[in-house]
mmCIF file of C-alpha atoms in Angstrom:
data_model
loop_
_atom_site.group_PDB
_atom_site.id
_atom_site.type_symbol
_atom_site.label_atom_id
_atom_site.label_comp_id
_atom_site.label_asym_id
_atom_site.label_seq_id
_atom_site.Cartn_x
_atom_site.Cartn_y
_atom_site.Cartn_z
ATOM 1 C CA UNK A 16 -0.799 9.885 6.810
ATOM 2 C CA UNK A 17 -0.371 8.902 10.459
ATOM 3 C CA UNK A 18 -0.005 5.260 11.489
ATOM 4 C CA UNK A 19 -1.351 3.617 14.629
ATOM 5 C CA UNK A 20 0.990 0.857 15.888
ATOM 6 C CA UNK A 21 -0.446 -2.647 15.744
ATOM 7 C CA UNK A 22 0.068 -3.117 19.467
ATOM 8 C CA UNK A 23 -2.325 -0.236 20.221
ATOM 9 C CA UNK A 24 -5.245 -1.874 18.417
ATOM 10 C CA UNK A 25 -6.595 -4.033 21.284
ATOM 11 C CA UNK A 26 -7.057 -1.066 23.620
ATOM 12 C CA UNK A 27 -8.685 1.013 20.866
ATOM 13 C CA UNK A 28 -10.982 -1.871 19.907
ATOM 14 C CA UNK A 29 -12.140 -2.661 23.419
ATOM 15 C CA UNK A 30 -12.004 0.810 24.967
ATOM 16 C CA UNK A 31 -14.745 3.386 25.318
ATOM 17 C CA UNK A 32 -15.494 6.278 22.998
ATOM 18 C CA UNK A 33 -13.779 8.586 25.474
ATOM 19 C CA UNK A 34 -10.677 6.417 25.324
ATOM 20 C CA UNK A 35 -10.534 6.755 21.524
ATOM 21 C CA UNK A 36 -11.038 10.501 21.784
ATOM 22 C CA UNK A 37 -8.267 10.824 24.346
ATOM 23 C CA UNK A 38 -5.969 8.596 22.294
ATOM 24 C CA UNK A 39 -6.436 10.726 19.181
ATOM 25 C CA UNK A 40 -5.908 13.943 21.085
ATOM 26 C CA UNK A 41 -2.828 12.858 23.023
ATOM 27 C CA UNK A 42 -1.099 10.796 20.326
ATOM 28 C CA UNK A 43 -1.939 12.664 17.122
ATOM 29 C CA UNK A 44 -3.724 15.981 17.377
ATOM 30 C CA UNK A 45 -1.569 17.355 20.185
ATOM 31 C CA UNK A 46 1.400 16.968 17.849
ATOM 32 C CA UNK A 47 -0.063 17.556 14.376
ATOM 33 C CA UNK A 48 -2.787 20.056 13.431
ATOM 34 C CA UNK A 49 -5.919 18.274 12.259
ATOM 35 C CA UNK A 50 -5.756 20.154 8.945
ATOM 36 C CA UNK A 51 -2.477 18.359 8.182
ATOM 37 C CA UNK A 52 -3.876 14.857 8.736
ATOM 38 C CA UNK A 53 -5.553 13.273 5.723
ATOM 39 C CA UNK A 54 -5.427 9.588 6.662
ATOM 40 C CA UNK A 55 -5.029 7.531 9.802
ATOM 41 C CA UNK A 56 -3.682 4.068 9.075
ATOM 42 C CA UNK A 57 -5.088 1.710 11.708
ATOM 43 C CA UNK A 58 -2.266 -0.807 12.032
ATOM 44 C CA UNK A 59 -0.087 -1.959 9.165
ATOM 45 C CA UNK A 60 -0.316 -5.255 7.238
ATOM 46 C CA UNK A 61 -1.915 -6.868 10.263
ATOM 47 C CA UNK A 62 -3.760 -9.772 8.644
ATOM 48 C CA UNK A 63 -0.645 -11.513 7.347
ATOM 49 C CA UNK A 64 2.304 -10.117 9.290
ATOM 50 C CA UNK A 65 0.773 -9.601 12.736
ATOM 51 C CA UNK A 66 -2.331 -11.848 12.819
ATOM 52 C CA UNK A 67 -2.654 -11.738 16.611
ATOM 53 C CA UNK A 68 -4.151 -8.269 16.188
ATOM 54 C CA UNK A 69 -6.514 -9.215 13.351
ATOM 55 C CA UNK A 70 -9.713 -9.346 15.483
ATOM 56 C CA UNK A 71 -9.111 -5.794 16.665
ATOM 57 C CA UNK A 72 -8.628 -3.970 13.337
ATOM 58 C CA UNK A 73 -12.198 -3.192 12.257
ATOM 59 C CA UNK A 74 -13.444 -2.756 15.824
ATOM 60 C CA UNK A 75 -10.707 -0.185 16.436
ATOM 61 C CA UNK A 76 -11.614 1.569 13.177
ATOM 62 C CA UNK A 77 -15.276 1.754 14.187
ATOM 63 C CA UNK A 78 -14.434 3.278 17.570
ATOM 64 C CA UNK A 79 -12.038 5.765 16.007
ATOM 65 C CA UNK A 80 -14.658 6.684 13.408
ATOM 66 C CA UNK A 81 -17.119 7.515 16.190
ATOM 67 C CA UNK A 82 -14.441 9.626 17.855
ATOM 68 C CA UNK A 83 -13.788 11.513 14.609
ATOM 69 C CA UNK A 84 -17.536 12.062 14.300
ATOM 70 C CA UNK A 85 -17.544 13.669 17.736
ATOM 71 C CA UNK A 86 -14.741 15.955 16.555
ATOM 72 C CA UNK A 87 -16.483 16.737 13.231
ATOM 73 C CA UNK A 88 -13.510 15.316 11.335
ATOM 74 C CA UNK A 89 -14.963 12.322 9.468
ATOM 75 C CA UNK A 90 -15.105 14.258 6.208
ATOM 76 C CA UNK A 91 -11.510 15.497 6.263
ATOM 77 C CA UNK A 92 -9.779 12.517 7.908
ATOM 78 C CA UNK A 93 -10.277 8.991 6.608
ATOM 79 C CA UNK A 94 -9.453 5.695 8.318
ATOM 80 C CA UNK A 95 -7.994 2.646 6.624
ATOM 81 C CA UNK A 96 -5.693 -0.291 7.355
ATOM 82 C CA UNK A 97 -2.872 -0.952 4.844
ATOM 83 C CA UNK A 98 -2.668 -4.480 3.431
ATOM 84 C CA UNK A 99 0.232 -6.324 1.826
ATOM 85 C CA UNK A 100 -0.111 -7.407 -1.789
ATOM 86 C CA UNK A 101 0.050 -11.001 -0.560
ATOM 87 C CA UNK A 102 -3.528 -10.806 0.777
ATOM 88 C CA UNK A 103 -4.359 -11.627 -2.848
ATOM 89 C CA UNK A 104 -4.217 -15.312 -3.694
ATOM 90 C CA UNK A 105 -4.257 -14.385 -7.400
ATOM 91 C CA UNK A 106 -3.063 -11.069 -8.788
ATOM 92 C CA UNK A 107 -1.995 -11.505 -12.420
ATOM 93 C CA UNK A 108 -3.455 -10.800 -14.820
ATOM 94 C CA UNK A 109 -5.350 -8.161 -12.794
ATOM 95 C CA UNK A 110 -8.788 -9.328 -13.942
ATOM 96 C CA UNK A 111 -8.181 -12.709 -12.279
ATOM 97 C CA UNK A 112 -7.327 -11.177 -8.902
ATOM 98 C CA UNK A 113 -8.973 -12.552 -5.790
ATOM 99 C CA UNK A 114 -8.416 -12.272 -2.064
ATOM 100 C CA UNK A 115 -6.993 -15.222 -0.187
ATOM 101 C CA UNK A 116 -10.072 -17.261 0.812
ATOM 102 C CA UNK A 117 -8.582 -17.794 4.266
ATOM 103 C CA UNK A 118 -8.831 -14.037 4.823
ATOM 104 C CA UNK A 119 -12.423 -13.556 3.651
ATOM 105 C CA UNK A 120 -13.792 -13.418 7.190
ATOM 106 C CA UNK A 121 -11.669 -10.343 7.935
ATOM 107 C CA UNK A 122 -11.417 -8.745 4.489
ATOM 108 C CA UNK A 123 -15.190 -8.483 3.987
ATOM 109 C CA UNK A 124 -15.837 -6.446 7.196
ATOM 110 C CA UNK A 125 -12.860 -4.225 6.346
ATOM 111 C CA UNK A 126 -14.153 -3.509 2.847
ATOM 112 C CA UNK A 127 -17.674 -2.902 4.171
ATOM 113 C CA UNK A 128 -16.313 -0.313 6.596
ATOM 114 C CA UNK A 129 -14.327 1.397 3.837
ATOM 115 C CA UNK A 130 -17.314 1.396 1.487
ATOM 116 C CA UNK A 131 -19.754 2.695 4.089
ATOM 117 C CA UNK A 132 -17.450 5.497 5.291
ATOM 118 C CA UNK A 133 -16.079 6.581 1.910
ATOM 119 C CA UNK A 134 -12.561 5.580 2.915
ATOM 120 C CA UNK A 135 -9.817 4.230 0.638
ATOM 121 C CA UNK A 136 -8.355 0.746 0.503
ATOM 122 C CA UNK A 137 -4.659 1.069 1.321
ATOM 123 C CA UNK A 138 -2.305 -1.338 -0.400
ATOM 124 C CA UNK A 139 1.401 -1.957 0.017
ATOM 125 C CA UNK A 140 2.711 -2.319 -3.536
ATOM 126 C CA UNK A 141 6.428 -2.989 -3.110
ATOM 127 C CA UNK A 142 6.969 -3.829 -6.755
ATOM 128 C CA UNK A 143 10.298 -5.619 -6.323
ATOM 129 C CA UNK A 144 8.516 -8.084 -3.988
ATOM 130 C CA UNK A 145 5.778 -8.655 -6.544
ATOM 131 C CA UNK A 146 8.279 -9.027 -9.385
ATOM 132 C CA UNK A 147 10.517 -11.497 -7.531
ATOM 133 C CA UNK A 148 7.608 -13.582 -6.219
ATOM 134 C CA UNK A 149 6.163 -14.015 -9.694
ATOM 135 C CA UNK A 150 9.562 -14.984 -11.067
ATOM 136 C CA UNK A 151 10.420 -17.299 -8.163
ATOM 137 C CA UNK A 152 7.158 -19.202 -8.117
ATOM 138 C CA UNK A 153 6.582 -19.000 -11.871
ATOM 139 C CA UNK A 154 3.083 -17.702 -11.418
ATOM 140 C CA UNK A 155 3.172 -16.319 -14.937
ATOM 141 C CA UNK A 156 2.699 -18.826 -17.729
ATOM 142 C CA UNK A 157 4.928 -18.951 -20.803
ATOM 143 C CA UNK A 158 2.713 -16.563 -22.735
ATOM 144 C CA UNK A 159 2.699 -13.914 -20.014
ATOM 145 C CA UNK A 160 6.293 -12.933 -19.278
ATOM 146 C CA UNK A 161 7.005 -10.206 -16.732
ATOM 147 C CA UNK A 162 10.314 -8.536 -17.521
ATOM 148 C CA UNK A 163 12.415 -6.296 -15.325
ATOM 149 C CA UNK A 164 11.727 -3.448 -17.741
ATOM 150 C CA UNK A 165 7.984 -4.002 -17.250
ATOM 151 C CA UNK A 166 8.512 -3.647 -13.490
ATOM 152 C CA UNK A 167 10.655 -0.510 -13.888
ATOM 153 C CA UNK A 168 8.293 1.335 -16.282
ATOM 154 C CA UNK A 169 10.727 0.855 -19.188
ATOM 155 C CA UNK A 170 8.824 -1.695 -21.226
ATOM 156 C CA UNK A 171 8.209 -0.860 -24.887
ATOM 157 C CA UNK A 172 5.305 -3.287 -25.159
ATOM 158 C CA UNK A 173 1.996 -3.518 -23.338
ATOM 159 C CA UNK A 174 0.231 -6.488 -21.790
ATOM 160 C CA UNK A 175 -3.425 -6.932 -22.659
ATOM 161 C CA UNK A 176 -5.950 -8.017 -20.080
ATOM 162 C CA UNK A 177 -9.395 -8.143 -21.606
ATOM 163 C CA UNK A 178 -10.142 -4.674 -22.887
ATOM 164 C CA UNK A 179 -7.334 -3.008 -20.927
ATOM 165 C CA UNK A 180 -3.673 -2.479 -21.762
ATOM 166 C CA UNK A 181 -0.950 -2.441 -19.106
ATOM 167 C CA UNK A 182 2.412 -0.807 -19.751
ATOM 168 C CA UNK A 183 3.883 -1.585 -16.314
ATOM 169 C CA UNK A 184 3.584 -3.903 -13.327
ATOM 170 C CA UNK A 185 2.666 -1.077 -10.952
ATOM 171 C CA UNK A 186 -0.619 -0.285 -12.717
ATOM 172 C CA UNK A 187 -1.408 -3.989 -12.938
ATOM 173 C CA UNK A 188 -0.758 -4.493 -9.211
ATOM 174 C CA UNK A 189 -3.056 -1.598 -8.265
ATOM 175 C CA UNK A 190 -5.871 -2.766 -10.526
ATOM 176 C CA UNK A 191 -5.575 -6.263 -9.078
ATOM 177 C CA UNK A 192 -6.999 -4.879 -5.831
ATOM 178 C CA UNK A 193 -9.790 -3.130 -7.731
ATOM 179 C CA UNK A 194 -10.808 -6.389 -9.400
ATOM 180 C CA UNK A 195 -10.518 -8.356 -6.146
ATOM 181 C CA UNK A 196 -12.815 -5.923 -4.332
ATOM 182 C CA UNK A 197 -15.326 -5.944 -7.176
ATOM 183 C CA UNK A 198 -15.298 -9.738 -7.087
ATOM 184 C CA UNK A 199 -16.559 -9.468 -3.502
ATOM 185 C CA UNK A 200 -19.247 -6.955 -4.461
ATOM 186 C CA UNK A 201 -17.473 -3.751 -3.462
ATOM 187 C CA UNK A 202 -17.224 -1.180 -6.231
ATOM 188 C CA UNK A 203 -15.960 2.386 -6.223
ATOM 189 C CA UNK A 204 -13.516 2.085 -3.339
ATOM 190 C CA UNK A 205 -10.499 4.273 -4.018
ATOM 191 C CA UNK A 206 -7.025 2.724 -3.862
ATOM 192 C CA UNK A 207 -4.264 4.544 -2.007
ATOM 193 C CA UNK A 208 -0.826 2.977 -2.383
ATOM 194 C CA UNK A 209 0.506 3.341 1.148
ATOM 195 C CA UNK A 210 3.951 1.953 0.274
ATOM 196 C CA UNK A 211 5.937 1.460 -2.895
ATOM 197 C CA UNK A 212 9.631 1.280 -3.614
ATOM 198 C CA UNK A 213 12.594 -0.687 -4.898
ATOM 199 C CA UNK A 214 15.646 -2.174 -3.168
ATOM 200 C CA UNK A 215 19.108 -0.665 -3.662
ATOM 201 C CA UNK A 216 20.902 -3.944 -3.016
ATOM 202 C CA UNK A 217 20.872 -7.346 -1.371
ATOM 203 C CA UNK A 218 19.198 -9.496 -3.991
ATOM 204 C CA UNK A 219 18.280 -10.197 -7.590
ATOM 205 C CA UNK A 220 17.395 -7.029 -9.531
ATOM 206 C CA UNK A 221 18.161 -4.935 -6.426
ATOM 207 C CA UNK A 222 20.540 -2.090 -7.232
ATOM 208 C CA UNK A 223 20.913 1.651 -6.805
ATOM 209 C CA UNK A 224 20.355 2.136 -10.549
ATOM 210 C CA UNK A 225 17.114 0.139 -10.516
ATOM 211 C CA UNK A 226 15.892 1.838 -7.337
ATOM 212 C CA UNK A 227 16.557 5.245 -8.877
ATOM 213 C CA UNK A 228 14.829 4.256 -12.121
ATOM 214 C CA UNK A 229 11.776 2.888 -10.316
ATOM 215 C CA UNK A 230 11.430 5.851 -7.965
ATOM 216 C CA UNK A 231 11.791 8.417 -10.742
ATOM 217 C CA UNK A 232 9.373 6.594 -12.997
ATOM 218 C CA UNK A 233 6.678 5.979 -10.404
ATOM 219 C CA UNK A 234 6.788 9.666 -9.428
ATOM 220 C CA UNK A 235 6.472 10.641 -13.102
ATOM 221 C CA UNK A 236 3.615 8.175 -13.460
ATOM 222 C CA UNK A 237 1.671 9.662 -10.551
ATOM 223 C CA UNK A 238 2.460 13.254 -11.581
ATOM 224 C CA UNK A 239 0.586 12.689 -14.854
ATOM 225 C CA UNK A 240 -2.651 12.840 -12.845
ATOM 226 C CA UNK A 241 -4.035 9.843 -14.701
ATOM 227 C CA UNK A 242 -5.567 6.775 -13.137
ATOM 228 C CA UNK A 243 -4.978 3.112 -13.906
ATOM 229 C CA UNK A 244 -6.476 1.373 -16.945
ATOM 230 C CA UNK A 245 -9.312 0.036 -14.759
ATOM 231 C CA UNK A 246 -9.906 3.407 -13.034
ATOM 232 C CA UNK A 247 -8.735 6.003 -15.573
ATOM 233 C CA UNK A 248 -10.582 8.909 -13.961
ATOM 234 C CA UNK A 249 -9.290 8.245 -10.437
ATOM 235 C CA UNK A 250 -6.079 10.159 -9.775
ATOM 236 C CA UNK A 251 -3.438 7.985 -8.170
ATOM 237 C CA UNK A 252 -2.213 8.665 -4.652
ATOM 238 C CA UNK A 253 1.080 7.023 -3.759
ATOM 239 C CA UNK A 254 3.437 7.094 -0.765
ATOM 240 C CA UNK A 255 7.102 6.232 -1.260
ATOM 241 C CA UNK A 256 8.852 3.787 1.059
ATOM 242 C CA UNK A 257 11.128 4.600 2.876
ATOM 243 C CA UNK A 258 13.166 7.757 3.530
ATOM 244 C CA UNK A 259 15.988 5.777 5.208
ATOM 245 C CA UNK A 260 17.192 2.206 4.994
ATOM 246 C CA UNK A 261 16.306 -0.288 7.743
ATOM 247 C CA UNK A 262 19.723 -1.678 8.568
ATOM 248 C CA UNK A 263 18.485 -3.619 11.616
ATOM 249 C CA UNK A 264 15.499 -5.225 9.884
ATOM 250 C CA UNK A 265 15.284 -9.021 9.914
ATOM 251 C CA UNK A 266 14.610 -11.133 6.840
ATOM 252 C CA UNK A 267 16.161 -11.251 3.398
ATOM 253 C CA UNK A 268 18.875 -8.644 2.912
ATOM 254 C CA UNK A 269 17.127 -6.705 0.162
ATOM 255 C CA UNK A 270 14.121 -6.000 2.418
ATOM 256 C CA UNK A 271 16.259 -3.662 4.540
ATOM 257 C CA UNK A 272 17.372 -1.758 1.444
ATOM 258 C CA UNK A 273 14.036 -0.458 0.189
ATOM 259 C CA UNK A 274 14.297 3.282 0.665
ATOM 260 C CA UNK A 275 14.337 6.475 -1.358
ATOM 261 C CA UNK A 276 17.722 8.024 -0.861
ATOM 262 C CA UNK A 277 19.421 7.913 2.534
ATOM 263 C CA UNK A 278 21.223 5.291 4.576
ATOM 264 C CA UNK A 279 20.705 4.978 8.334
ATOM 265 C CA UNK A 280 23.813 7.140 8.922
ATOM 266 C CA UNK A 281 22.403 9.942 6.702
ATOM 267 C CA UNK A 282 24.606 9.248 3.690
ATOM 268 C CA UNK A 283 22.975 10.093 0.362
ATOM 269 C CA UNK A 284 22.686 6.888 -1.675
ATOM 270 C CA UNK A 285 20.822 8.340 -4.630
ATOM 271 C CA UNK A 286 18.793 11.401 -5.566
ATOM 272 C CA UNK A 287 15.589 11.899 -7.531
ATOM 273 C CA UNK A 288 16.266 12.825 -11.121
ATOM 274 C CA UNK A 289 12.645 13.888 -11.383
ATOM 275 C CA UNK A 290 13.059 16.579 -8.726
ATOM 276 C CA UNK A 291 16.173 18.144 -10.218
#
């Protein structure tokens, strides 16, 4: 997956087809063989974190799609634009999920593009964020308790949502997007988890032990080649976040500690048990 910076979206949205072709060639394909590029992420979490660029997302994707058509690459390289889990106003239980109504005017054109071009919906499922938000704001009622073990794939029980059973928060968070898209009339769009991870420190439930447990367990989950309860026949595709910590990142301390092994000065913080 290759990401296009948010600040490049206006020029790609308003430029000519030749501009998009030249941008792809000079910024991506001159550095990476086309056979090694599966996805191009057009911006990252724009709608909520960088809303200035919101009007340019789908227009940039359309221009880039035309450029990929010219290069005969639309079958092998797909375009999407990763979205934070917070674009959902409701997410638990998954069957109740819905997009934030204030974002409908931008989410609908995005989903239409993805549906029409056979491209995946990319979601950022940073499970520690989802877990802490639900605990902090008490979104879950007394009958629906989300435990730390449920978030770390260690729960012995399952949560029932209609006819589906959920053994972990990760599966539930992915299916929430499936339900939200179906609620808007878009079925069959594949979900690609463009980011997932757990913090090694800096806040509640953030520790090296929990980060190691989450990373190992999510890798094991994906390696089973089984989909979610809502999409059991759709193999999961997941990208881990991040290789290194982000020691200069602003915000709450734990947000700079979501990474999969190395500190900014190349010290090994933890290793994958799964890969040993």
